[in-house]
Amino acid sequence: MAGAAAEQRRLATVVESWLGRPVLIIGDAMLDEWRFADSDRLCREAPAPVLTLRRRISAAGGAANTAVNVAALGGRAVLVAPVGADVAGDELHDCLDRAGVWDRTVNQPGRPTPVKRRMLAGNQILLREDSGGPHDALEPDGVTRLLTALTCATEELRAAAGGEAPTLVVCDYGLGALPAPVRAWLVEQRERYATVALDAHDLADWRGLAPTVVTPSFAEATRLLARAGGATRPSAGAGLHLEHPDSDPADGPSELTVGAAPGGAHANEVLAVATPDPTHGDRPGPVGEPTPGEGRVAFTGDGLSVTGTGVTVNSEAGEGVDRAVLAESRLAELRAHTGADVVAVTLDTEGAVVGGADGEPRRSHSTPVPASHAVGAGDAYLAAMTLALAADAPLPTAAQLAQLAATITVSDTGTCVCRREDLLAALDQPTGTSGHPALVGADELDAIVADHRDAGRSVVFTNGCFDVLHRGHVRYLEQARALGDLLIVAVNSDGSVRRLKGPDRPVNPVEDRSALLAALSCVDHVVVFEEDSPAALIEAVRPDVYVKGGDYPPELVPEAPLVRRLGGQVRTLGYVPDRSTSAIIERIRSHSQDPGPDPSSHGQDRQLDPSHGQDRQADPSLSSRTRAS
């Protein structure tokens, strides 16, 4: 027991060490939409269930979900990706804002945001509708703007990390976000990133990147081996071989046949391939249905066969042959073909096989769950593996934490996100940052900040009136919190607000304003100050990052010289359009003076009522944003 507790503490130390680690994620961002319905009858027109929609949720998917997982695990996540100027894009932006991801996506008018829509009844997925894909290619101007955003985000992260080279995560799922010019730029600029993680459906597109770690699925790994041209050699010591057809079918990826080595007990067995190959005559089709859209591997009903894009594995063809054994036998080749230091072959519900330079394979296991519970679990695995390696954790430790992060996210239907608190809780470690209360006095700040700095945490400081707390405030504070490990918010006293805003302000007393701020999960401590300037508090806190709201450059912030003299950085964060305390107060006043709609006009006046118009604007599916490009 003592040994297990010590091991958990060691793993938790790694989780703590990656707090604030700068990570740039680039790739195919998409929106996951989940529609939960009830069904108790069939329709008359066809033998199909009649569905009554009960609930709809949206979540970040693909590269966006990897960024959300990095942020949730405690990293400093920045996402660069093309996103459509559409409703799905607006919802995706909102998902990123809520997660505290630095949203550096680039609007691509005319190119839809990729969406995966799932309809469920009784937690069973009945159908999935996909929109957006590789046929929606980026225009040359879009590629240029994406490269500009990538360059700026890299420098932004480096500056925020005090000159430290950021970590890069590439998520290439074949949806067109990473065309050849972007891939070439990343290969050419490889030295700008300390750790590079690659998750790609087609690893052959990334020759020359020299990633730190690649995380292919079993299907992606076998496809790479086939295309590398070395797939017909027997595997030393494993008794397995891969046969590759003489030519790839024109309509899909490479085909592989997996079975016993020549001369083995089952060498004469005929194995199925996913698509008939005319150069090999008629062959039986695969048992089960391949998943070409996903490029993943799935078990068939008999539990013996596994099919995927261009890959069929039948365990009857070799006694004791399974995917883990095959993956272990080819780790060295996968490292050679990808140029990666570490290869982690993910095996869905079977866990993963991981290999590094020492040639020692590591096997991790997972608990089988329904497929609807595991959507995005690979993103959690990738995020934790990347953060652990970026924090210089040993490979066995990184593999353990990555598998744990993926496993604890699959408890329910939906897109998987692993939070740092969940990971620490799974390790039986405390998740609080300190024993200090959220609401503190100015005289307590010295001791509080000292405790956090002793624990190696960076401090972010901001201040304001926060009179009528609204969505713009929340987004601003979430973004501020993402800049470090601890967020201290200084609130102007009532007297200070009156001097700054006029005699009719504040609307809410400081007790209410500070209590609401302290209730936000992104805020660690709240302190009230009487002065018109927070200079005295800045002197006491000596923040690593000082944040102000506004669209002006940091040089125009009055407190900037003081913060820089104390060794800190100054950041300005733009406000959410049409969200301000003054605007809300004005709408309330206008509404109170409105005599009310004419009953004979029914819903027409409601549509023109400014308060109802604001409600429509607050709906994420209807919001309109302006994105810097």
XYZ file of C-alpha atoms in Angstrom:
629
model
C 0.000 0.000 0.000
C 2.788 2.403 0.874
C 4.457 1.685 -2.463
C 1.210 2.344 -4.375
C 0.681 5.621 -2.530
C 4.230 6.720 -3.305
C 3.709 5.881 -6.985
C 0.521 7.931 -7.082
C 2.281 10.880 -5.495
C 5.053 10.591 -8.078
C 2.534 10.657 -10.921
C 0.708 13.592 -9.326
C 3.995 15.504 -9.167
C 4.233 15.246 -12.953
C 0.666 16.532 -13.324
C 1.555 19.519 -11.148
C 4.761 20.135 -13.106
C 2.990 20.693 -16.412
C 0.753 23.499 -15.100
C 0.917 26.453 -17.470
C 2.944 24.528 -20.056
C 2.581 26.421 -23.382
C 1.035 24.212 -26.084
C 0.086 25.218 -29.633
C -2.468 22.953 -31.307
C -3.037 23.121 -35.055
C -5.225 20.988 -37.272
C -8.743 19.909 -38.122
C -11.134 21.521 -35.647
C -14.744 20.412 -35.707
C -17.971 20.636 -33.727
C -19.452 17.576 -32.028
C -23.227 17.799 -31.741
C -25.208 15.375 -29.577
C -28.998 15.171 -29.886
C -30.728 13.082 -27.229
C -34.229 11.901 -28.080
C -36.978 9.588 -26.877
C -38.762 7.089 -29.096
C -41.805 4.942 -28.296
C -43.297 4.241 -31.728
C -42.548 3.729 -35.403
C -43.614 6.133 -38.101
C -46.256 5.173 -40.674
C -44.133 6.040 -43.701
C -41.304 3.595 -43.001
C -40.051 1.124 -40.383
C -38.187 3.902 -38.595
C -38.516 5.211 -35.040
C -40.254 8.520 -34.394
C -37.885 10.640 -32.290
C -38.794 13.421 -29.877
C -35.810 15.677 -29.230
C -35.220 16.229 -25.490
C -31.752 17.689 -25.231
C -28.986 19.015 -27.461
C -25.375 19.687 -26.502
C -22.379 20.872 -28.499
C -18.717 20.218 -27.797
C -15.371 20.905 -29.399
C -14.145 18.031 -31.567
C -10.960 16.966 -33.303
C -8.073 19.393 -32.830
C -10.397 21.660 -30.859
C -11.110 18.899 -28.340
C -7.391 18.213 -28.014
C -6.943 21.907 -27.165
C -9.803 21.726 -24.643
C -8.171 18.702 -23.004
C -4.791 20.454 -22.818
C -6.440 23.433 -21.104
C -8.523 21.239 -18.794
C -5.402 19.330 -17.739
C -3.685 22.586 -16.780
C -1.716 23.456 -19.896
C -1.786 26.802 -21.671
C -3.575 25.857 -24.889
C -3.657 27.913 -28.104
C -5.635 26.632 -31.086
C -4.889 27.604 -34.686
C -7.327 26.140 -37.200
C -9.614 27.180 -40.042
C -13.209 27.607 -38.871
C -16.206 28.488 -40.998
C -18.045 31.787 -40.618
C -21.243 29.945 -39.752
C -23.434 28.945 -36.806
C -21.345 25.838 -36.112
C -18.245 28.019 -36.063
C -19.860 30.375 -33.537
C -20.731 27.430 -31.304
C -17.187 26.121 -31.582
C -15.790 29.517 -30.558
C -18.050 29.449 -27.505
C -16.837 25.957 -26.584
C -13.234 27.165 -26.742
C -14.007 30.275 -24.694
C -15.668 28.240 -21.951
C -12.679 25.916 -21.779
C -10.148 28.736 -21.477
C -8.457 27.930 -24.790
C -6.737 30.845 -26.533
C -8.824 30.980 -29.677
C -6.592 31.916 -32.605
C -8.732 30.239 -35.237
C -9.065 31.851 -38.661
C -12.450 32.474 -40.235
C -12.837 30.902 -43.669
C -15.937 32.359 -45.379
C -17.498 29.895 -47.773
C -15.861 26.899 -46.091
C -18.192 25.244 -43.567
C -17.061 24.219 -40.104
C -16.866 20.400 -40.004
C -19.647 18.968 -37.833
C -20.412 15.472 -36.541
C -24.067 15.262 -35.543
C -25.181 12.247 -33.539
C -28.788 11.303 -32.841
C -29.322 9.083 -29.811
C -32.256 7.331 -28.188
C -31.756 5.587 -24.881
C -28.026 6.466 -25.084
C -27.806 4.382 -28.263
C -26.456 6.215 -31.319
C -29.010 5.720 -34.078
C -27.263 7.697 -36.790
C -24.464 10.161 -37.393
C -24.459 12.924 -39.987
C -21.121 14.458 -41.006
C -20.724 17.754 -42.849
C -17.571 19.479 -44.030
C -14.549 17.621 -45.275
C -11.468 17.535 -47.506
C -13.490 18.574 -50.545
C -13.853 22.001 -48.909
C -10.280 23.031 -49.680
C -8.676 26.163 -48.279
C -8.318 29.025 -50.735
C -4.768 30.400 -51.223
C -5.697 33.470 -49.181
C -6.958 31.218 -46.420
C -3.670 29.310 -46.381
C -1.747 32.597 -46.124
C -3.870 33.783 -43.203
C -3.534 30.425 -41.479
C 0.262 30.591 -41.733
C 0.195 34.144 -40.388
C -1.932 33.033 -37.426
C 0.436 30.119 -36.829
C 3.484 32.388 -36.790
C 1.845 34.927 -34.477
C 0.540 32.272 -32.084
C 3.991 30.694 -31.841
C 5.570 34.010 -30.888
C 2.708 34.848 -28.557
C 3.177 31.608 -26.647
C 6.923 32.039 -26.531
C 6.535 35.550 -25.097
C 3.955 34.411 -22.542
C 6.320 31.636 -21.438
C 9.254 33.983 -20.944
C 11.096 32.921 -24.093
C 10.578 29.184 -23.588
C 9.973 27.223 -26.786
C 6.351 26.052 -26.892
C 5.078 22.543 -27.472
C 3.343 21.763 -30.785
C 0.472 19.314 -31.336
C -0.519 18.514 -34.934
C -3.979 16.970 -35.460
C -4.376 15.934 -39.092
C -7.644 14.068 -39.614
C -7.806 14.522 -43.364
C -10.396 17.327 -43.388
C -8.216 19.801 -45.284
C -6.988 22.099 -42.498
C -3.355 21.173 -43.120
C -2.617 21.474 -46.848
C 0.877 20.950 -48.252
C 2.117 24.550 -47.672
C 1.195 24.367 -43.983
C 2.825 20.954 -43.593
C 5.957 22.242 -45.308
C 6.077 25.279 -42.999
C 5.811 23.093 -39.896
C 8.563 20.788 -41.113
C 10.796 23.756 -41.935
C 10.124 25.447 -38.574
C 10.475 22.306 -36.463
C 13.269 23.805 -34.340
C 10.906 26.495 -32.991
C 9.121 23.870 -30.885
C 10.575 21.918 -28.000
C 8.185 18.949 -28.074
C 6.134 17.961 -31.119
C 3.227 15.515 -31.003
C 1.605 14.201 -34.184
C -1.784 12.534 -34.551
C -2.490 11.962 -38.248
C -4.705 9.644 -40.253
C -1.988 9.451 -42.896
C 1.449 9.552 -41.272
C 3.163 9.360 -44.662
C 2.201 13.014 -45.254
C 4.483 14.096 -42.408
C 7.891 12.784 -43.419
C 10.609 15.116 -42.196
C 8.736 16.522 -39.189
C 10.745 14.399 -36.709
C 8.051 14.458 -34.014
C 8.718 13.662 -30.390
C 5.691 11.356 -30.271
C 3.152 9.965 -32.726
C -0.125 8.375 -31.610
C -1.499 6.356 -34.541
C -4.442 4.028 -34.262
C -3.822 0.417 -35.231
C -5.228 1.022 -38.726
C -3.064 4.120 -39.247
C 0.057 2.275 -38.104
C -0.458 -0.699 -40.399
C -1.267 1.563 -43.336
C 2.037 3.379 -42.850
C 3.974 0.121 -42.754
C 2.356 -0.961 -46.004
C 3.197 2.256 -47.787
C 6.729 2.225 -46.428
C 7.403 -0.838 -48.569
C 8.745 -3.029 -45.817
C 5.587 -4.850 -44.966
C 6.440 -8.249 -46.417
C 9.349 -9.024 -44.086
C 8.726 -11.488 -41.269
C 8.712 -9.859 -37.851
C 11.610 -11.033 -35.734
C 10.510 -13.100 -32.815
C 6.787 -12.472 -33.255
C 5.864 -15.042 -35.903
C 3.791 -12.481 -37.775
C 3.938 -10.889 -41.182
C 2.107 -8.289 -43.230
C 1.284 -8.847 -46.884
C 0.749 -5.770 -48.998
C -1.032 -5.975 -52.373
C 1.053 -5.094 -55.404
C -0.869 -1.825 -55.862
C -3.138 0.324 -53.773
C -6.769 0.455 -54.855
C -7.537 3.768 -56.466
C -10.436 4.560 -54.177
C -8.892 4.042 -50.776
C -5.818 3.576 -48.620
C -3.427 0.653 -48.654
C -4.680 -2.848 -47.958
C -2.988 -5.213 -45.541
C -3.414 -8.857 -44.731
C -2.266 -9.882 -41.267
C -1.603 -13.481 -40.314
C 0.918 -16.106 -39.278
C 4.465 -16.046 -40.609
C 5.200 -18.173 -43.703
C 5.491 -21.807 -42.749
C 3.564 -21.295 -39.529
C 0.727 -23.453 -38.319
C -1.880 -21.307 -40.048
C 0.075 -20.120 -43.035
C -2.410 -21.577 -45.517
C -5.364 -19.672 -44.094
C -6.887 -17.177 -46.514
C -7.348 -13.762 -44.893
C -9.866 -11.158 -45.957
C -9.011 -7.656 -47.098
C -11.257 -4.635 -46.830
C -11.556 -4.010 -50.576
C -11.122 -6.531 -53.427
C -7.885 -6.033 -55.379
C -8.114 -6.886 -59.083
C -4.414 -7.813 -59.194
C -5.068 -10.672 -56.775
C -8.260 -12.089 -58.271
C -11.492 -12.550 -56.370
C -11.114 -12.555 -52.601
C -13.736 -12.770 -49.903
C -14.754 -9.497 -48.308
C -14.094 -8.715 -44.684
C -16.135 -10.073 -41.844
C -17.819 -6.997 -40.427
C -18.029 -3.454 -41.705
C -14.946 -1.257 -42.166
C -15.075 2.344 -41.025
C -13.590 4.360 -43.904
C -14.718 7.727 -42.617
C -12.962 7.298 -39.305
C -9.902 5.280 -40.246
C -10.366 3.366 -36.998
C -10.500 -0.292 -36.073
C -13.660 -1.920 -34.746
C -14.431 -5.407 -33.442
C -17.001 -7.446 -35.316
C -19.814 -9.276 -33.600
C -17.985 -12.588 -33.242
C -15.225 -10.952 -31.194
C -12.561 -12.567 -33.366
C -12.166 -10.227 -36.319
C -11.147 -6.593 -36.426
C -11.789 -4.359 -39.426
C -10.745 -0.825 -40.269
C -9.860 1.379 -43.197
C -7.964 -0.882 -45.531
C -7.057 -3.288 -42.747
C -8.557 -6.584 -41.655
C -7.132 -8.673 -38.860
C -8.510 -12.149 -38.216
C -7.122 -13.775 -35.095
C -8.052 -17.255 -36.387
C -5.220 -16.876 -38.920
C -2.576 -17.232 -36.217
C -2.956 -18.822 -32.816
C -2.722 -16.152 -30.133
C -2.271 -13.317 -32.618
C -3.802 -10.024 -31.489
C -3.348 -6.346 -32.284
C -1.184 -5.640 -29.259
C 1.285 -8.397 -30.158
C 1.452 -7.182 -33.739
C 1.948 -3.568 -32.690
C 4.722 -4.502 -30.250
C 6.533 -6.416 -32.980
C 6.614 -3.390 -35.308
C 7.348 -0.503 -32.940
C 10.957 -0.154 -34.128
C 9.840 0.061 -37.768
C 7.162 2.603 -36.914
C 9.751 4.756 -35.133
C 12.048 4.512 -38.137
C 9.341 5.394 -40.673
C 7.957 8.326 -38.677
C 11.242 9.632 -37.280
C 9.545 9.835 -33.880
C 11.251 9.309 -30.555
C 8.099 7.676 -29.179
C 5.345 5.690 -30.900
C 2.075 5.038 -29.067
C -0.241 2.725 -31.021
C -3.731 3.164 -29.601
C -5.984 0.103 -29.551
C -9.356 1.594 -28.654
C -10.876 -0.314 -25.717
C -7.755 -2.498 -25.496
C -5.505 0.354 -24.354
C -2.231 1.120 -26.126
C 1.255 -0.121 -26.931
C 4.066 2.399 -26.478
C 7.697 2.193 -27.538
C 10.680 4.502 -27.245
C 14.379 4.553 -28.061
C 15.184 1.822 -25.528
C 13.236 -0.702 -27.613
C 11.181 -1.804 -24.613
C 7.438 -1.966 -25.399
C 5.007 -0.773 -22.737
C 1.485 -2.122 -22.658
C -1.394 -0.248 -21.078
C -4.972 -1.417 -20.696
C -8.387 0.207 -20.655
C -11.860 -0.770 -19.515
C -14.255 -1.692 -22.367
C -17.100 0.813 -22.662
C -19.864 1.549 -25.187
C -18.580 3.367 -28.255
C -20.699 6.423 -27.433
C -18.692 6.834 -24.205
C -15.298 6.851 -25.913
C -15.700 9.689 -28.436
C -12.687 11.953 -27.972
C -10.877 9.668 -25.521
C -7.944 9.646 -27.933
C -7.775 13.434 -27.645
C -7.454 13.139 -23.863
C -4.730 10.497 -24.347
C -2.836 12.740 -26.779
C -3.113 15.802 -24.515
C -1.847 14.011 -21.403
C 0.946 12.211 -23.264
C 2.111 15.492 -24.810
C 2.043 17.428 -21.537
C 3.911 14.682 -19.687
C 6.674 14.442 -22.309
C 6.906 18.243 -22.500
C 7.439 18.234 -18.733
C 10.343 15.776 -19.210
C 8.522 12.874 -17.580
C 9.990 9.398 -18.218
C 8.203 7.500 -20.970
C 6.633 4.867 -18.650
C 5.181 7.692 -16.550
C 3.880 9.555 -19.600
C 2.264 6.355 -20.900
C 0.604 5.704 -17.520
C -0.818 9.202 -17.248
C -2.024 9.229 -20.863
C -3.883 5.957 -20.444
C -5.353 7.077 -17.131
C -6.544 10.351 -18.655
C -8.258 8.488 -21.500
C -9.784 5.870 -19.201
C -11.382 8.173 -16.635
C -13.162 10.235 -19.319
C -15.331 7.417 -20.673
C -17.924 7.199 -17.911
C -20.794 8.687 -19.904
C -22.075 9.475 -23.382
C -20.512 12.560 -24.950
C -17.203 14.011 -26.096
C -14.439 13.093 -23.629
C -12.581 15.774 -21.671
C -10.200 14.969 -18.822
C -9.794 17.688 -16.205
C -6.702 18.083 -14.076
C -8.857 17.718 -10.952
C -10.236 14.387 -12.212
C -6.755 13.097 -12.953
C -5.466 14.057 -9.499
C -8.566 12.573 -7.875
C -7.933 9.287 -9.709
C -4.461 9.373 -8.133
C -6.009 9.982 -4.679
C -4.340 13.371 -4.482
C -5.857 16.654 -3.215
C -7.018 18.927 -6.012
C -7.195 22.316 -4.255
C -4.452 24.847 -4.880
C -4.300 25.960 -1.229
C -6.220 26.202 2.007
C -6.888 29.908 1.546
C -10.469 31.156 1.047
C -11.526 32.770 -2.215
C -12.430 36.106 -0.578
C -9.340 37.552 1.082
C -8.151 40.842 2.560
C -5.344 42.946 1.163
C -3.212 42.194 4.224
C -3.421 38.443 3.481
C -2.100 38.633 -0.058
C 1.607 38.462 0.832
C 1.263 35.100 2.560
C -1.100 33.709 -0.082
C 1.128 34.637 -2.996
C 4.188 33.298 -1.167
C 2.491 29.912 -0.674
C 1.616 29.682 -4.356
C 5.072 30.753 -5.513
C 6.673 28.186 -3.212
C 4.581 25.583 -5.044
C 5.926 26.839 -8.383
C 2.690 28.457 -9.548
C 2.546 31.572 -11.740
C 0.255 34.413 -10.657
C -2.148 36.327 -12.910
C -3.667 39.579 -11.627
C -6.499 41.722 -12.965
C -8.789 44.388 -11.573
C -12.062 46.148 -12.334
C -15.475 47.227 -11.083
C -17.390 44.145 -12.299
C -20.612 45.944 -11.435
C -23.140 43.821 -13.359
C -21.443 40.497 -14.000
C -22.152 39.307 -17.547
C -20.919 36.875 -20.162
C -18.199 39.221 -21.367
C -16.719 39.318 -17.866
C -16.781 35.535 -17.580
C -15.055 35.003 -20.904
C -12.461 37.657 -20.031
C -11.709 36.032 -16.650
C -11.501 32.544 -18.169
C -8.968 33.799 -20.695
C -7.021 35.564 -17.953
C -6.940 32.394 -15.848
C -5.533 30.463 -18.806
C -2.464 32.730 -18.758
C -1.153 31.210 -15.539
C -1.807 28.908 -12.608
C -3.581 31.317 -10.251
C -5.943 34.247 -10.885
C -6.318 37.077 -8.358
C -9.106 39.577 -9.100
C -9.023 42.996 -7.393
C -12.448 44.689 -7.184
C -13.011 48.430 -6.788
C -14.853 49.368 -3.603
C -18.199 51.161 -3.846
C -16.558 54.529 -3.185
C -13.941 53.905 -5.819
C -16.611 52.957 -8.369
C -18.566 56.150 -7.652
C -15.470 58.256 -8.246
C -14.755 56.450 -11.517
C -18.262 55.893 -12.913
C -20.487 58.562 -11.368
C -22.943 58.884 -8.471
C -25.441 56.330 -9.832
C -22.893 53.517 -9.777
C -22.319 50.843 -8.633
C -25.629 49.111 -9.221
C -24.553 46.198 -6.983
C -22.677 46.656 -3.683
C -19.135 45.337 -3.400
C -20.253 42.441 -1.185
C -22.434 41.075 -4.003
C -19.885 41.797 -6.723
C -17.032 40.052 -4.914
C -19.194 37.068 -3.919
C -20.222 36.449 -7.527
C -16.626 36.687 -8.714
C -15.451 34.286 -6.018
C -18.077 31.768 -7.148
C -16.516 31.494 -10.632
C -14.353 28.413 -11.066
C -11.740 30.386 -13.011
C -11.158 32.846 -10.135
C -8.910 31.741 -7.280
C -8.929 34.800 -5.001
C -10.864 38.078 -4.819
C -9.659 41.166 -2.945
C -11.340 44.573 -2.571
C -9.338 47.815 -2.816
C -10.378 51.361 -1.881
C -8.008 53.338 -4.070
C -8.689 54.442 -7.633
C -5.580 52.583 -8.802
C -4.525 49.004 -7.983
C -0.837 50.049 -7.838
C -0.416 49.141 -4.157
C -1.839 45.660 -4.723
C 0.371 45.171 -7.778
C 3.374 46.046 -5.619
C 2.275 43.449 -3.066
C 1.402 40.672 -5.512
C 4.176 41.264 -8.075
C 2.140 39.340 -10.691
C 3.772 37.261 -13.390
C 1.029 38.452 -15.761
C -1.114 41.561 -15.405
C -4.279 41.523 -17.522
C -6.530 44.367 -18.634
C -9.575 44.348 -20.876
C -9.622 46.375 -24.067
C -8.540 46.448 -27.673
C -5.599 48.811 -27.120
C -1.924 47.727 -26.984
C -0.353 46.844 -23.612
C 1.867 49.952 -23.825
C -1.198 52.139 -23.191
C -2.121 50.379 -19.923
C -1.353 52.869 -17.091
C -0.026 50.116 -14.833
C 2.306 48.683 -17.506
C 5.525 50.446 -16.406
C 5.034 49.318 -12.797
C 4.300 45.717 -13.764
C 7.335 45.518 -16.038
C 9.582 47.092 -13.396
C 8.497 44.278 -11.070
C 9.388 41.674 -13.713
C 5.881 40.892 -14.961
C 4.170 40.858 -18.355
C 1.189 42.947 -19.459
C -1.597 41.447 -21.596
C -4.775 43.020 -22.966
C -7.784 40.890 -23.838
C -10.549 42.076 -26.136
C -14.100 42.238 -24.864
C -17.018 40.231 -26.241
C -18.838 42.497 -28.736
C -22.103 44.017 -27.445
C -21.400 42.866 -23.895
C -20.815 45.679 -21.389
C -22.216 46.742 -18.031
C -23.224 50.162 -19.388
C -25.095 48.589 -22.308
C -26.948 46.220 -19.979
C -27.938 49.053 -17.621
C -29.143 51.129 -20.570
C -31.267 48.235 -21.859
C -32.808 47.799 -18.416
C -33.631 51.500 -18.225
C -35.106 51.459 -21.740
C -37.171 48.424 -20.875
C -38.522 50.030 -17.696
C -39.678 53.042 -19.745
C -41.318 50.876 -22.434
C -45.137 50.996 -21.991
C -45.266 47.403 -23.222
C -46.337 45.766 -26.487
C -49.724 46.274 -28.056
C -51.635 43.035 -27.388
C -53.032 43.135 -30.911
C -49.538 42.922 -32.377
C -48.807 39.541 -30.745
C -45.208 38.488 -31.383
C -44.161 41.366 -33.640
C -43.227 43.729 -30.801
C -41.410 40.937 -29.008
C -39.070 40.582 -31.946
C -38.282 44.307 -31.824
C -37.930 44.495 -28.022
C -34.247 45.233 -27.330
C -34.240 42.971 -24.300
C -35.491 40.046 -26.355
C -33.000 40.875 -29.073
C -30.247 40.557 -26.468
C -31.599 37.132 -25.492
C -31.292 36.037 -29.098
C -27.732 37.369 -29.267
C -26.831 35.432 -26.119
C -27.782 32.172 -27.809
C -24.453 30.621 -28.933
C -26.090 29.235 -32.065
C -27.150 32.720 -33.147
C -24.212 34.830 -32.027
C -22.083 36.739 -34.477
C -18.373 37.227 -33.976
C -15.556 39.102 -35.587
C -12.352 37.060 -35.689
C -8.930 38.516 -36.328
C -7.281 37.021 -39.343
